[in-house]
Coordinates of C-alpha atoms in Angstrom, one line a residue:
Chain A
M218 CA 45.3 100.5 81.9
N219 CA 43.6 104.7 82.2
D220 CA 43.7 103.8 85.7
W221 CA 46.6 105.0 86.1
L222 CA 45.7 108.8 85.6
L223 CA 44.0 108.8 88.8
A224 CA 47.9 107.7 90.7
P225 CA 49.0 111.3 91.3
I226 CA 45.9 112.4 92.6
L227 CA 45.3 109.3 95.1
I228 CA 48.7 108.8 96.3
P229 CA 49.5 112.3 97.9
L230 CA 46.0 112.1 99.0
L231 CA 46.1 109.0 100.6
G232 CA 49.8 109.9 101.8
A233 CA 48.6 113.2 103.1
I234 CA 45.8 111.3 105.5
V235 CA 48.1 109.1 107.0
Q236 CA 49.9 111.9 107.9
A237 CA 46.9 113.8 109.4
F238 CA 46.2 110.6 111.8
M239 CA 49.9 110.4 112.6
G240 CA 50.5 114.2 114.1
Y241 CA 52.3 112.9 117.1
A242 CA 54.5 109.9 115.3
P243 CA 57.7 110.4 116.0
I244 CA 59.1 113.0 113.7
S245 CA 61.6 110.3 111.9
L246 CA 58.8 108.4 111.1
R247 CA 56.7 111.1 109.5
R248 CA 59.6 111.7 107.4
T249 CA 60.4 109.0 105.8
L250 CA 56.3 108.3 104.9
A251 CA 56.1 111.5 103.6
L252 CA 59.0 111.4 101.3
A253 CA 58.1 107.6 100.2
T254 CA 54.5 109.3 99.5
T255 CA 56.9 112.1 97.2
V256 CA 59.0 109.5 95.8
L257 CA 55.9 107.7 94.6
I258 CA 54.5 110.5 92.8
L259 CA 57.3 111.0 91.0
V260 CA 57.3 107.3 90.0
S261 CA 53.7 107.6 88.8
A262 CA 54.3 111.1 87.0
I263 CA 56.8 109.3 85.1
V264 CA 54.7 106.4 84.0
L265 CA 52.2 108.9 83.2
L266 CA 55.1 110.5 80.8
I267 CA 55.7 107.3 78.9
L268 CA 52.1 106.8 78.4
A269 CA 51.5 110.3 77.1
N270 CA 54.1 110.0 74.9
D271 CA 52.8 108.2 72.3
G272 CA 50.3 111.3 71.3
S273 CA 47.2 109.9 72.5
Y274 CA 44.8 111.0 74.7
R275 CA 43.7 109.1 78.0
I276 CA 41.2 109.7 79.9
Y277 CA 39.7 109.1 82.8
A278 CA 35.7 109.0 83.6
F279 CA 34.6 109.4 86.9
G280 CA 32.1 107.3 87.4
N281 CA 32.1 106.0 84.0
W282 CA 29.9 109.0 82.7
Q283 CA 30.6 109.7 78.8
P284 CA 32.8 112.5 78.7
P285 CA 30.1 116.0 78.2
F286 CA 28.1 114.8 81.5
G287 CA 30.9 113.8 83.7
I288 CA 33.9 115.2 85.1
V289 CA 36.8 113.3 83.3
L290 CA 40.7 113.1 83.6
V291 CA 42.6 113.7 80.0
L292 CA 46.3 113.1 80.0
D293 CA 48.2 114.4 77.5
R294 CA 51.5 115.2 76.8
L295 CA 51.5 118.9 78.2
A296 CA 49.6 117.5 81.2
A297 CA 52.6 114.3 82.1
L298 CA 54.6 117.1 81.3
M299 CA 53.9 119.5 83.8
L300 CA 53.5 116.2 85.9
V301 CA 57.1 115.3 86.3
V302 CA 57.9 119.0 86.4
T303 CA 56.1 119.4 89.5
A304 CA 57.2 115.8 91.4
V305 CA 60.6 116.5 90.5
L306 CA 60.2 120.2 91.9
G307 CA 58.3 118.4 95.0
L308 CA 60.7 115.6 95.7
L309 CA 63.5 117.8 95.7
S310 CA 62.4 120.6 98.1
H311 CA 60.9 118.0 100.4
I312 CA 63.7 116.2 100.9
Y313 CA 65.0 119.6 101.9
A314 CA 62.3 120.5 104.0
V315 CA 63.3 117.1 105.8
G316 CA 66.9 119.0 106.7
G317 CA 65.1 121.1 109.8
A318 CA 62.4 123.6 107.9
D319 CA 59.7 120.9 108.9
E320 CA 59.6 122.0 112.4
G321 CA 57.5 123.4 114.5
N322 CA 54.5 122.2 112.5
R323 CA 53.3 118.8 112.8
Q324 CA 50.7 119.2 109.9
F325 CA 53.6 120.6 107.4
H326 CA 53.8 117.1 105.6
G327 CA 50.4 116.8 104.7
L328 CA 50.2 120.0 103.8
F329 CA 52.6 119.5 101.4
L330 CA 51.3 116.3 100.0
F331 CA 47.6 118.1 99.7
Q332 CA 49.6 120.8 97.6
L333 CA 51.0 118.3 95.6
M334 CA 47.7 116.7 94.9
G335 CA 45.7 120.0 94.4
L336 CA 48.5 120.4 91.5
N337 CA 48.3 117.2 89.9
I338 CA 44.4 117.3 90.1
A339 CA 44.8 121.0 88.0
F340 CA 47.1 119.1 85.4
L341 CA 44.9 116.3 84.3
T342 CA 41.8 117.9 84.7
G343 CA 39.7 118.3 81.7
D344 CA 36.7 120.2 83.4
L345 CA 36.4 123.6 84.5
F346 CA 34.6 123.5 87.3
N347 CA 37.0 120.9 88.3
L348 CA 40.1 123.1 88.0
F349 CA 38.2 125.5 90.0
V350 CA 37.9 122.8 93.2
A351 CA 41.9 121.9 92.0
F352 CA 42.7 125.5 92.5
E353 CA 40.9 126.4 95.6
V354 CA 42.8 122.8 97.0
L355 CA 45.7 123.5 95.8
L356 CA 45.0 127.3 97.6
I357 CA 44.0 125.9 100.9
A358 CA 47.2 123.9 101.6
S359 CA 49.7 126.7 100.5
Y360 CA 47.8 128.9 102.4
G361 CA 49.1 127.0 105.3
L362 CA 52.4 126.2 104.1
L363 CA 52.7 130.2 103.8
M364 CA 52.2 130.7 107.6
H365 CA 54.6 127.7 108.2
G366 CA 57.3 128.7 110.3
G367 CA 55.5 131.2 112.1
G368 CA 56.6 134.7 112.8
T369 CA 54.8 137.8 112.5
A370 CA 56.5 139.1 109.2
R371 CA 54.7 136.4 107.8
T372 CA 50.8 137.2 108.5
V373 CA 50.3 140.6 106.4
P374 CA 51.4 139.1 103.2
G375 CA 49.9 135.8 104.0
L376 CA 46.9 138.0 104.9
H377 CA 47.2 140.1 100.8
Y378 CA 47.7 136.5 99.7
V379 CA 44.8 134.8 100.9
V380 CA 42.4 137.7 100.2
L381 CA 43.6 138.0 96.5
N382 CA 43.3 134.5 95.8
L383 CA 39.7 134.7 97.4
V384 CA 38.1 137.3 95.3
G385 CA 40.0 135.6 91.9
S386 CA 38.1 132.6 93.4
A387 CA 35.0 134.8 93.0
I388 CA 35.4 136.3 89.6
F389 CA 36.6 132.8 88.4
L390 CA 33.2 131.2 89.8
I391 CA 31.6 133.8 88.0
S392 CA 33.4 133.8 85.0
V393 CA 32.6 130.2 85.2
G394 CA 28.7 130.6 85.4
M395 CA 28.9 133.1 82.7
I396 CA 30.1 131.0 80.2
Y397 CA 27.7 127.8 81.6
S398 CA 25.1 130.0 81.3
V399 CA 25.0 129.8 77.4
T400 CA 26.7 127.0 76.7
G401 CA 25.4 124.8 79.1
T402 CA 28.5 122.8 79.3
L403 CA 32.0 123.0 81.6
N404 CA 33.7 120.3 80.0
M405 CA 36.6 121.4 77.8
A406 CA 36.4 119.6 74.7
D407 CA 32.8 120.4 74.6
L408 CA 33.1 123.8 75.3
A409 CA 35.5 124.0 72.4
L410 CA 32.7 122.7 70.1
A411 CA 30.2 124.7 71.7
V412 CA 31.4 128.3 71.5
R413 CA 32.1 127.6 67.5
G414 CA 28.3 128.5 67.1
L415 CA 27.8 131.8 69.2
S416 CA 26.2 134.7 68.0
G417 CA 24.9 138.1 69.4
A418 CA 24.1 138.3 72.5
D419 CA 25.1 134.8 73.6
L420 CA 28.8 135.6 71.7
E421 CA 28.9 139.0 74.1
I422 CA 28.5 136.7 77.3
V423 CA 31.1 134.2 76.8
R424 CA 33.4 137.1 75.6
A425 CA 33.2 138.7 78.6
G426 CA 33.5 135.1 80.6
G427 CA 36.7 134.3 78.8
L428 CA 38.2 137.5 79.6
M429 CA 37.2 137.2 83.0
L430 CA 38.8 133.7 83.5
L431 CA 41.7 135.4 81.5
V432 CA 41.7 137.8 84.6
V433 CA 41.7 134.4 87.4
F434 CA 44.8 133.0 85.7
G435 CA 46.8 135.9 85.1
L436 CA 46.7 136.3 89.0
K437 CA 47.7 132.9 89.3
A438 CA 50.2 133.5 86.9
A439 CA 51.5 136.8 88.1
I440 CA 51.1 139.0 85.0
L441 CA 51.9 142.6 85.3
P442 CA 48.8 145.0 87.3
L443 CA 48.3 141.7 89.4
C444 CA 51.8 140.6 90.6
F445 CA 52.1 142.6 93.4
W446 CA 51.1 140.1 96.0
L447 CA 53.8 137.6 95.1
P448 CA 57.2 138.8 95.7
K449 CA 56.3 139.3 99.4
A450 CA 55.0 136.4 100.2
Y451 CA 57.3 134.1 98.3
A452 CA 60.4 136.0 99.9
K453 CA 59.1 135.8 103.0
A454 CA 57.8 132.4 102.6
T455 CA 60.1 129.0 104.7
A456 CA 62.4 128.0 102.0
P457 CA 61.9 124.8 100.4
V458 CA 57.6 126.1 100.1
A459 CA 59.1 128.7 98.4
A460 CA 60.2 126.5 96.2
L461 CA 57.5 124.8 95.6
F462 CA 55.5 127.7 94.7
A463 CA 58.2 128.1 91.6
V464 CA 55.3 126.2 89.8
M465 CA 52.2 127.8 91.2
T466 CA 52.7 130.6 88.9
K467 CA 53.5 128.1 86.3
V468 CA 49.6 126.2 86.9
G469 CA 47.8 130.1 85.7
T470 CA 50.3 129.8 82.6
Y471 CA 49.2 125.9 82.3
A472 CA 45.8 127.1 82.4
I473 CA 45.6 129.7 79.7
L474 CA 47.6 127.2 77.6
R475 CA 44.8 125.1 78.0
V476 CA 41.9 126.7 78.1
Y477 CA 43.1 129.9 75.6
L478 CA 44.2 127.0 72.8
L479 CA 41.7 124.8 73.6
V480 CA 38.4 126.6 73.7
F481 CA 39.1 130.1 72.7
G482 CA 41.5 129.1 70.4
D483 CA 42.0 129.4 66.2
N484 CA 38.8 127.1 65.4
A485 CA 36.1 129.2 68.0
G486 CA 34.5 130.9 65.6
P487 CA 34.5 134.7 66.2
L488 CA 35.7 134.3 69.6
A489 CA 39.6 133.0 68.0
N490 CA 42.4 134.1 69.5
L491 CA 40.4 136.1 72.3
G492 CA 42.6 138.2 74.9
M493 CA 45.7 137.3 72.9
D494 CA 46.1 141.0 72.0
W495 CA 46.0 142.0 75.6
L496 CA 48.6 138.7 76.6
F497 CA 51.3 140.1 74.3
P498 CA 52.0 143.3 75.5
L499 CA 51.1 142.5 79.3
A500 CA 53.4 139.8 79.4
L501 CA 56.3 142.3 78.1
I502 CA 55.7 144.9 80.5
T503 CA 55.6 142.0 83.1
L504 CA 58.9 141.3 81.9
A505 CA 60.3 144.1 82.4
M506 CA 59.0 145.1 85.5
G507 CA 60.4 141.8 87.2
V508 CA 63.7 143.1 86.4
I509 CA 63.2 146.5 87.6
G510 CA 61.9 144.4 90.9
A511 CA 65.2 142.5 90.5
L512 CA 67.4 145.7 90.3
G513 CA 66.1 146.8 93.4
A514 CA 65.9 143.6 95.3
G515 CA 67.1 144.0 98.9
S516 CA 67.9 140.4 99.5
L517 CA 68.6 137.0 97.4
K518 CA 65.3 135.6 97.9
N519 CA 63.4 139.2 96.7
L520 CA 65.7 138.9 94.0
V521 CA 64.5 135.8 93.2
A522 CA 61.0 136.1 93.6
W523 CA 61.1 139.0 91.0
Q524 CA 62.7 136.2 88.6
V525 CA 59.5 134.4 89.5
I526 CA 57.9 137.4 87.9
I527 CA 60.7 137.8 85.2
S528 CA 60.0 134.3 83.9
V529 CA 55.9 134.1 83.9
G530 CA 56.8 137.6 81.4
T531 CA 59.0 135.4 79.3
L532 CA 56.7 132.4 78.7
L533 CA 53.5 134.4 78.2
A534 CA 55.2 136.5 75.7
P535 CA 55.6 133.5 73.0
V536 CA 52.2 131.6 74.2
A537 CA 50.3 134.7 73.1
L538 CA 51.7 135.4 70.0
G539 CA 50.1 131.4 69.4
S540 CA 52.8 130.2 66.9
E541 CA 53.9 126.3 67.4
A542 CA 57.4 126.6 67.5
G543 CA 57.1 129.2 69.7
L544 CA 55.1 127.3 72.1
S545 CA 57.2 124.2 72.4
A546 CA 60.2 127.5 73.0
A547 CA 58.0 128.4 76.0
L548 CA 57.5 125.1 77.3
F549 CA 61.3 124.4 77.1
Y550 CA 62.1 127.7 79.3
L551 CA 59.2 126.6 81.9
L552 CA 60.8 123.5 82.5
S553 CA 64.6 125.5 83.2
T554 CA 62.8 128.1 84.8
T555 CA 61.1 126.2 87.3
F556 CA 63.8 124.0 88.7
T557 CA 66.0 127.0 88.3
V558 CA 64.2 129.8 90.7
G559 CA 63.1 126.4 93.1
G560 CA 67.1 126.0 93.3
L561 CA 67.8 129.4 93.7
F562 CA 65.4 129.7 96.6
L563 CA 66.6 127.0 98.4
V564 CA 70.3 128.3 97.7
S565 CA 69.2 131.5 99.2
D566 CA 68.5 130.0 102.3
L567 CA 71.6 128.1 102.6
V568 CA 73.3 131.4 102.1
S569 CA 71.5 133.2 105.1
S570 CA 72.1 129.8 107.2
Q571 CA 75.6 130.8 107.0
R572 CA 75.6 134.5 107.1
G573 CA 74.3 135.5 111.0
S574 CA 72.0 138.5 111.6
A575 CA 72.9 139.6 107.9
A576 CA 71.1 136.5 106.9
D577 CA 70.5 137.0 102.9
R578 CA 70.2 140.7 102.7
I579 CA 72.4 142.3 99.9
I580 CA 74.7 143.9 102.2
T581 CA 78.5 143.3 103.0
A582 CA 78.6 140.3 106.2
P583 CA 81.6 138.9 107.5
K584 CA 83.3 135.8 105.8
M585 CA 80.3 132.9 105.3
R586 CA 81.4 129.3 105.6
N587 CA 80.9 126.6 103.1
R588 CA 81.7 130.1 100.6
T589 CA 83.2 128.3 97.7
F590 CA 80.2 125.8 97.5
L591 CA 77.7 128.0 97.7
S592 CA 78.7 130.8 95.6
V593 CA 79.2 128.2 93.2
L594 CA 75.8 126.8 93.4
F595 CA 74.5 130.6 93.1
L596 CA 76.5 131.4 89.8
V597 CA 75.2 128.4 88.2
G598 CA 71.7 129.5 88.9
A599 CA 72.5 133.2 88.3
V600 CA 73.7 131.9 84.7
A601 CA 70.3 129.9 83.7
A602 CA 68.5 132.3 85.2
A603 CA 69.7 135.7 83.5
G604 CA 69.7 133.2 80.4
I605 CA 73.9 133.5 79.3
P606 CA 75.4 130.8 77.8
P607 CA 76.2 127.9 78.3
L608 CA 73.1 127.1 81.0
S609 CA 69.4 125.9 80.2
G610 CA 68.2 129.3 80.2
F611 CA 69.9 130.8 77.4
F612 CA 68.9 127.4 75.2
G613 CA 64.9 128.9 76.3
K614 CA 65.4 132.0 75.4
I615 CA 67.2 131.5 71.8
L616 CA 64.2 129.5 71.3
I617 CA 61.6 132.0 72.3
L618 CA 63.3 134.7 70.4
Q619 CA 64.3 132.0 67.0
S620 CA 60.3 131.4 67.7
V621 CA 59.7 134.9 66.3
Q622 CA 61.2 135.9 63.2
S623 CA 59.2 139.0 61.5
G624 CA 56.9 142.3 62.4
A625 CA 56.9 144.5 64.9
E626 CA 55.9 141.8 67.4
M627 CA 60.0 140.8 66.6
G628 CA 61.0 144.5 67.4
W629 CA 59.4 144.3 70.3
L630 CA 60.2 140.4 72.0
W631 CA 64.0 141.1 71.2
S632 CA 64.1 144.2 72.2
V633 CA 62.8 143.3 75.8
L634 CA 64.0 140.2 76.3
L635 CA 67.7 140.7 74.9
I636 CA 67.6 144.2 77.2
G637 CA 65.9 142.4 80.1
S638 CA 68.3 139.2 80.5
F639 CA 71.3 141.7 79.8
L640 CA 69.9 144.0 83.4
T641 CA 69.7 140.4 85.3
V642 CA 72.6 139.6 84.4
I643 CA 73.8 143.1 86.0
A644 CA 71.5 142.5 89.5
Y645 CA 72.7 138.8 89.7
S646 CA 76.4 140.0 89.5
R647 CA 75.7 142.5 91.9
A648 CA 73.8 140.5 94.9
G649 CA 76.6 137.6 94.1
S650 CA 79.2 140.2 94.2
I651 CA 78.4 142.0 97.4
V652 CA 77.5 138.5 99.4
F653 CA 80.2 135.8 98.2
W654 CA 83.2 138.5 97.8
R655 CA 83.0 141.7 99.8
T656 CA 83.6 140.7 103.5
V657 CA 84.4 142.6 106.1
D658 CA 86.2 142.0 109.5
G659 CA 84.7 139.9 112.3
H660 CA 83.3 137.2 113.0
L661 CA 79.8 135.1 113.1
E662 CA 77.7 134.1 115.4
R663 CA 76.9 130.1 115.6
P664 CA 77.2 129.8 111.9
A665 CA 75.0 126.4 111.6
R666 CA 76.9 123.7 109.7
L667 CA 75.8 122.9 106.2
N668 CA 73.7 119.6 106.3
G669 CA 74.4 116.9 104.0
R670 CA 70.8 116.5 102.5
V671 CA 69.5 119.9 102.3
S672 CA 73.1 121.1 99.9
A673 CA 72.3 118.1 98.3
S674 CA 69.0 118.5 97.6
A675 CA 69.8 122.6 96.3
G676 CA 73.1 121.4 94.8
A677 CA 70.4 119.0 92.5
L678 CA 67.9 121.7 91.7
I679 CA 70.8 124.1 90.3
A680 CA 72.2 121.1 88.5
L681 CA 69.1 119.8 86.8
T682 CA 69.7 123.6 84.5
V683 CA 73.0 121.1 83.7
T684 CA 71.4 118.0 82.9
L685 CA 68.2 120.2 80.6
V686 CA 71.3 121.3 78.6
V687 CA 72.6 117.7 78.2
L688 CA 69.4 116.5 77.2
A689 CA 68.0 119.4 75.0
G690 CA 67.5 116.9 72.1
P691 CA 65.4 114.7 73.7
I692 CA 63.4 117.5 75.6
T693 CA 62.7 119.6 72.3
R694 CA 61.6 117.0 70.6
Y695 CA 59.0 116.6 73.3
T696 CA 58.0 119.9 73.4
D697 CA 57.6 120.3 69.9
A698 CA 55.5 117.3 70.2
T699 CA 53.6 118.6 72.6
A700 CA 52.9 122.2 71.2
A701 CA 51.6 120.4 67.8
Q702 CA 49.5 118.1 70.5
L703 CA 48.3 121.4 71.8
H704 CA 47.4 123.1 68.2
N705 CA 45.4 120.3 66.7
T706 CA 41.9 120.7 69.1
A707 CA 39.9 118.7 66.7
A708 CA 42.2 115.4 68.5
Y709 CA 41.3 116.7 71.7
T710 CA 37.4 117.4 71.5
A711 CA 37.3 113.4 69.8
I712 CA 37.5 112.2 73.5
L713 CA 33.7 113.1 73.4
Q714 CA 33.1 110.0 71.2
I715 CA 35.8 107.8 73.3
P716 CA 33.6 104.6 74.1
M717 CA 32.7 103.9 77.6
V718 CA 33.9 101.1 79.4
A719 CA 31.0 97.8 79.5
E720 CA 29.3 97.7 81.9
G721 CA 29.9 94.2 84.6
N722 CA 33.2 93.8 83.8
Chain B
M639 CA 11.5 137.7 89.9
E640 CA 14.6 137.9 87.7
L641 CA 14.6 141.9 88.6
M642 CA 14.8 140.8 92.2
F643 CA 17.0 138.4 91.7
A644 CA 19.7 140.3 89.6
L645 CA 19.2 143.3 92.2
V646 CA 20.3 141.1 95.1
I647 CA 22.8 140.0 93.1
G648 CA 24.3 143.6 92.1
T649 CA 24.1 144.7 95.6
L650 CA 25.6 141.7 97.4
T651 CA 28.1 142.4 95.2
A652 CA 28.6 145.8 95.2
T653 CA 28.6 146.0 99.0
G654 CA 31.6 143.2 99.6
V655 CA 33.6 145.1 96.9
Y656 CA 33.7 148.3 99.1
L657 CA 33.7 146.4 102.0
L658 CA 36.9 145.1 100.5
L659 CA 38.5 148.1 99.7
R660 CA 38.2 149.3 103.6
A661 CA 41.7 147.7 104.1
R662 CA 40.5 146.8 107.7
T663 CA 40.5 143.1 108.3
F664 CA 37.4 142.7 110.0
P665 CA 35.4 144.6 107.1
V666 CA 37.1 142.5 104.4
V667 CA 36.1 139.7 105.7
V668 CA 32.7 140.3 106.2
G669 CA 33.2 142.2 102.3
L670 CA 34.4 138.5 101.0
T671 CA 31.2 136.6 102.9
L672 CA 29.3 139.2 101.1
L673 CA 30.7 138.4 97.3
S674 CA 30.6 134.8 98.2
Y675 CA 27.5 134.8 99.1
G676 CA 26.3 136.7 95.2
V677 CA 28.8 134.5 93.4
N678 CA 26.6 131.9 95.0
L679 CA 23.5 133.5 93.4
F680 CA 24.7 134.3 90.8
L681 CA 26.2 130.4 89.7
F682 CA 22.2 129.0 91.3
S683 CA 20.7 131.0 88.1
T684 CA 22.7 130.1 85.5
G685 CA 20.7 127.4 85.2
R686 CA 17.5 129.7 84.3
L687 CA 15.3 130.9 87.3
V688 CA 12.4 128.6 87.7
T689 CA 9.5 127.8 90.2
G690 CA 8.1 124.6 91.5
Q691 CA 10.5 121.8 89.3
Q692 CA 12.5 119.3 90.8
P693 CA 16.6 119.1 89.6
I694 CA 15.6 115.0 88.9
I695 CA 14.6 113.8 85.5
G696 CA 11.8 112.3 85.4
S697 CA 9.6 113.2 88.8
A698 CA 7.5 115.6 86.5
E699 CA 7.3 116.3 83.3
H700 CA 9.7 120.0 83.0
Y701 CA 12.8 119.2 85.6
T702 CA 15.7 122.5 86.1
D703 CA 19.0 122.2 85.7
P704 CA 20.7 120.1 88.7
L705 CA 24.1 120.8 87.3
P706 CA 24.1 124.8 88.7
Q707 CA 22.9 123.3 92.2
A708 CA 25.8 120.8 92.4
L709 CA 28.1 123.9 91.8
V710 CA 26.4 126.0 94.4
L711 CA 26.8 123.4 96.6
T712 CA 30.9 123.2 96.2
A713 CA 31.4 126.5 96.2
I714 CA 29.4 127.2 99.5
V715 CA 31.6 124.3 101.1
I716 CA 34.7 125.6 100.0
G717 CA 33.7 129.3 100.6
F718 CA 33.2 128.5 104.6
A719 CA 36.6 126.9 104.8
M720 CA 37.8 129.6 103.3
T721 CA 36.3 132.2 105.4
A722 CA 36.7 130.2 108.6
F723 CA 40.5 130.5 107.4
V724 CA 40.6 134.1 106.4
V725 CA 38.7 134.8 110.1
V726 CA 41.4 132.9 112.2
L727 CA 44.2 134.5 109.9
S728 CA 42.7 138.2 110.6
L729 CA 42.8 137.8 114.0
R730 CA 46.1 136.1 114.2
S731 CA 46.9 139.7 112.4
L732 CA 45.5 141.6 115.0
A733 CA 47.4 139.6 117.7
D734 CA 50.0 140.0 115.9
H735 CA 50.4 144.1 114.8
D736 CA 47.6 144.8 117.8
D737 CA 45.7 146.8 114.5
D738 CA 43.5 145.4 112.3
H739 CA 45.1 147.3 109.2
V740 CA 45.3 144.6 106.5
D741 CA 48.9 145.9 106.2
G742 CA 49.7 145.4 110.1
R743 CA 50.5 149.3 110.3
R744 CA 48.8 151.9 111.9
D745 CA 47.4 155.0 110.6
E746 CA 47.3 156.9 113.8
P747 CA 49.1 156.5 117.7
P748 CA 46.6 154.6 119.9
L749 CA 44.4 156.5 122.3
R750 CA 46.5 154.9 125.0
E751 CA 49.8 156.1 123.8
I752 CA 48.7 159.6 123.8
D753 CA 47.2 160.0 126.7
E754 CA 51.0 158.3 128.1
T755 CA 52.9 161.0 126.4
E756 CA 50.5 163.8 127.9
A757 CA 51.0 162.3 131.2
N758 CA 54.8 162.5 131.0
G759 CA 54.5 166.1 129.5
Q760 CA 53.2 167.2 132.3

């Protein structure tokens, strides 16, 4: 039964290999096979979600090695949730890409599937070094995807993105080495036990390694001092790629959740809650910075890219406070914001395709085609992103606010989050009113007709915010259970005792 | 040996970081390479430095830790791939912007243009 854990890794791997070998096949065949692969990934993710919903940990040990010695895949509620989020977002952006964005590069689908594979490994792995490998797999694919579509506008942000991530990888390796040199293990469950008994110089080395790890994850998640690469890179990427990248910052958040709750959690002795005092103010400043960026954005894609940074700040603030309610609220918000941001990237691209040379810049232009449809999508997305009732962003923010009920943290979180939401509403209403309402006389050159498939996938992503509200009951029950499971680290470390499959069957 | 090893790692890392901050694509690529060499050597040392022992259990009385060697091998392979990619990307950036600054901008007009303006002026 645990062999299912390999499915979300093997399916995209095989799909991508097939794509690599059929680079010159007709594009319709390549598209069909690639989409079929993405659908299968979603199916396997849902199967794993059903498996994980019973609250137990499932492990797949490569080569049947007992956990501390081999590499293991671990499935729990959090991993299953992230798999499903990625698969849904991946499928919808893939459908969008098939609408025409995948032309011009024979390996687009292969790279897209490799990216999904890297993401899935990162969510399933229970080993720190394997997490590094997963990061590299998804990064290599993302470098190719970011440059996809050509144009000189992409080389500079692409180069910055690649160099920054390579430096991040170097720091990741150094911190992994520091932790390994003291504890002698890289298995996360074993590491959680090993850090408890440290003292003296060993303790300081692991502390330094742990904090450097936070820098790396912070770079991936785009926390404030490490977030300036993001808006340009995301705003310049092709729309379906940018939409898929909406989950990339969540990988950093996931890694912080996983490592800092398990290894450096409440039970870590002298290293308990390492770095969390730093994370809380940084998250709030990140949120403020994102809002300032959104207010000053000159184009819709730029606005949405800054929304990514806002959501990172909103997500990490309750995580840093470490309460179970806050964690559950953050997970609900993660679902909402990933789909909303992905959908808004796609909608910005649709708007851009209807406005001729004005593209998605926030300036007045002649009246666009399909204005009603696009403005409704943008309105729904903006309402969900800014967090005003009645959509899922509002529920996520209310849950986050409710999770902090006293003390100075409450004052800071409430004021920054509420003022930030208010200013985000201003940013979206300014952008929306200029783009959709203030039209000038004139006509557009060759306004392309909206492709049905493309509009449907963008609409579906935006509509997911409504679905999340309708299903808020079951989803919050799931996130509550996830938060409880994450806080119960003893259950996770128990996987070290799981008996292996007997020989010869 | 330990001092020598530490000095080499420190020099490689410091040089790498310095070159990274030069903001020209060629030094940045060389800097990344040096940095990854430093990181690989550091990873190798995390299993403790020993001489004349094999990373195989049972081959000798004492053995050295095999895991860092596996980690270094993986890191080297990934590092090579990344370096190849960043070299290609730098070349593309140079071709697109006619300049090797990482921002793709020119600090000062190239000599050819100055010559032309002078020639026009005369």
